Coordinates of C-alpha atoms in Angstrom, one line a residue:
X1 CA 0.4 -35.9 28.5
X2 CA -1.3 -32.7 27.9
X3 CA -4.8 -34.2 28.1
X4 CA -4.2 -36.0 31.8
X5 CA -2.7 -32.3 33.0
X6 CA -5.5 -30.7 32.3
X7 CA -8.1 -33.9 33.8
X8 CA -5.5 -33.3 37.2
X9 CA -6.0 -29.5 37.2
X10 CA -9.7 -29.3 36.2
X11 CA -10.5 -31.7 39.1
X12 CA -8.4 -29.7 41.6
X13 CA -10.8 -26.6 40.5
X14 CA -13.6 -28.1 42.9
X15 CA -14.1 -28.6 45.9
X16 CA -15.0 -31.9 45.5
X17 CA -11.9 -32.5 43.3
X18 CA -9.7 -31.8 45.9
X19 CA -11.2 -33.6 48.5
X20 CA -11.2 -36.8 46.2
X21 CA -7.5 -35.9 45.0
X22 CA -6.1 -35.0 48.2
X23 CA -7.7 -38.3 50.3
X24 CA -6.0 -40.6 48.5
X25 CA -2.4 -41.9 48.7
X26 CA -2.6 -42.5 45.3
X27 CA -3.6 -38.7 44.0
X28 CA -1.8 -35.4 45.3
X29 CA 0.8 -37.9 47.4
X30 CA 1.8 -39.7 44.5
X31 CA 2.4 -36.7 42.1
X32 CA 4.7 -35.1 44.7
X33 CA 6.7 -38.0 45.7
X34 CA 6.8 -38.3 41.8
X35 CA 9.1 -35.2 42.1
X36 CA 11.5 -37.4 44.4
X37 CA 12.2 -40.3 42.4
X38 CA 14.3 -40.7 39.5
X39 CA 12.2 -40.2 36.3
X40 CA 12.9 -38.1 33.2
X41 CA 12.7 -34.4 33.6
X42 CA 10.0 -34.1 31.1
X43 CA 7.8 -36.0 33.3
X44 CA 9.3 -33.8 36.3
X45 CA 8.4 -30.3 34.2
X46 CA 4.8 -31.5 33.8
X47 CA 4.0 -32.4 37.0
X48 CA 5.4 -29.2 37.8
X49 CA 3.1 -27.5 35.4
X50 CA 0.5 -29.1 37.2
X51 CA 0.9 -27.2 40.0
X52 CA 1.3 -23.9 38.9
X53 CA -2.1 -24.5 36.9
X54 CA -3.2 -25.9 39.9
X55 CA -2.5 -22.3 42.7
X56 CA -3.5 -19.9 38.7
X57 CA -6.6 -18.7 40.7
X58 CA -7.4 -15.1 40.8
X59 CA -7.8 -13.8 44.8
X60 CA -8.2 -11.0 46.8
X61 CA -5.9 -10.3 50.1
X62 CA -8.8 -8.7 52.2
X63 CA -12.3 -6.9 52.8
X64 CA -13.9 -6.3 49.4
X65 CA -17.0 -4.0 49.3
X66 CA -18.8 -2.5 46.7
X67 CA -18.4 0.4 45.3
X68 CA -22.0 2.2 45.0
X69 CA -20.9 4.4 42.0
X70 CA -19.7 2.1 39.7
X71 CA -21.2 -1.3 41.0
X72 CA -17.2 -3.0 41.0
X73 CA -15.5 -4.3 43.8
X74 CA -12.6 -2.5 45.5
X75 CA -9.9 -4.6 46.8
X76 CA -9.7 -2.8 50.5
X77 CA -6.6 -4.7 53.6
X78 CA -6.6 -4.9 56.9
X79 CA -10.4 -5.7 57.4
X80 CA -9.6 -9.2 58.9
X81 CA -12.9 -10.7 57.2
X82 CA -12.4 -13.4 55.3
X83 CA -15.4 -13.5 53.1
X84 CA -14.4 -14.8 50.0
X85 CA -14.0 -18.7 49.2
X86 CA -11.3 -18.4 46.5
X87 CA -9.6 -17.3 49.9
X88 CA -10.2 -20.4 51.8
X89 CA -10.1 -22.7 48.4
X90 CA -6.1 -21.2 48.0
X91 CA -5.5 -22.2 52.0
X92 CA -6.8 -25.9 52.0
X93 CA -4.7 -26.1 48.6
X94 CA -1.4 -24.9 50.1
X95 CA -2.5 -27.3 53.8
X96 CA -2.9 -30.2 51.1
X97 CA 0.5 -29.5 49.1
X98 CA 2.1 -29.0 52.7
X99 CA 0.8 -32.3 54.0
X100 CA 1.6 -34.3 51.5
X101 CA 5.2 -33.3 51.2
X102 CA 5.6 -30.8 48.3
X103 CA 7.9 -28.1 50.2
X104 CA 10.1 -31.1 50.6
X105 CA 10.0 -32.7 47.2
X106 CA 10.7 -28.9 45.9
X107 CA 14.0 -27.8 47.8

């Protein structure tokens, strides 16, 4: 079980992964309708785990720029430019989850 988690949430960490995942009836779809039928809770607490491995990405709510001193990146709000594609990556997950019914299958 362990093994096809981690295939699930490996392929969800491309791009292409998700669009292959998220096209199909039988990928994304099928894991959260999973959520709505009667199967053990095991099976419910995995696919679960799947998703929170799935949105475990590191991003950055704004602007960054560098910092000339040091060479690291400051996390700076309220720029409005949305330069970074963990940003975007994080929004066509949460479009994906939403189309496919997960806020549903999860209340």
């Amino acid at each position: 079980m362990k093994l096809a988690q981690r295939a699930i949430v490996n392929m969800m960490r491309s791009w292409q992964g998700v669009i292959y995942f998220t096209s199909s009836n039988l990928g994304l779809s099928s894991l959260v309708e999973a959520l709505n039928q009667p199967i053990k809770m095991q099976k419910k607490v995995a696919i679960l785990d799947i998703f929170i491995d799935i949105f475990n990405v590191p991003i950055f709510l704004g602007g960054s720029e560098s910092n000339s001193t040091t060479g690291d990146y400051m996390l700076l709000g309220g720029f409005g430019k949305s330069d970074n594609l963990l940003n975007n990556y994080i929004a066509l997950l949460l479009q994906a989850f939403h189309y496919c019914g997960a806020y549903d299958a999860l209340t």
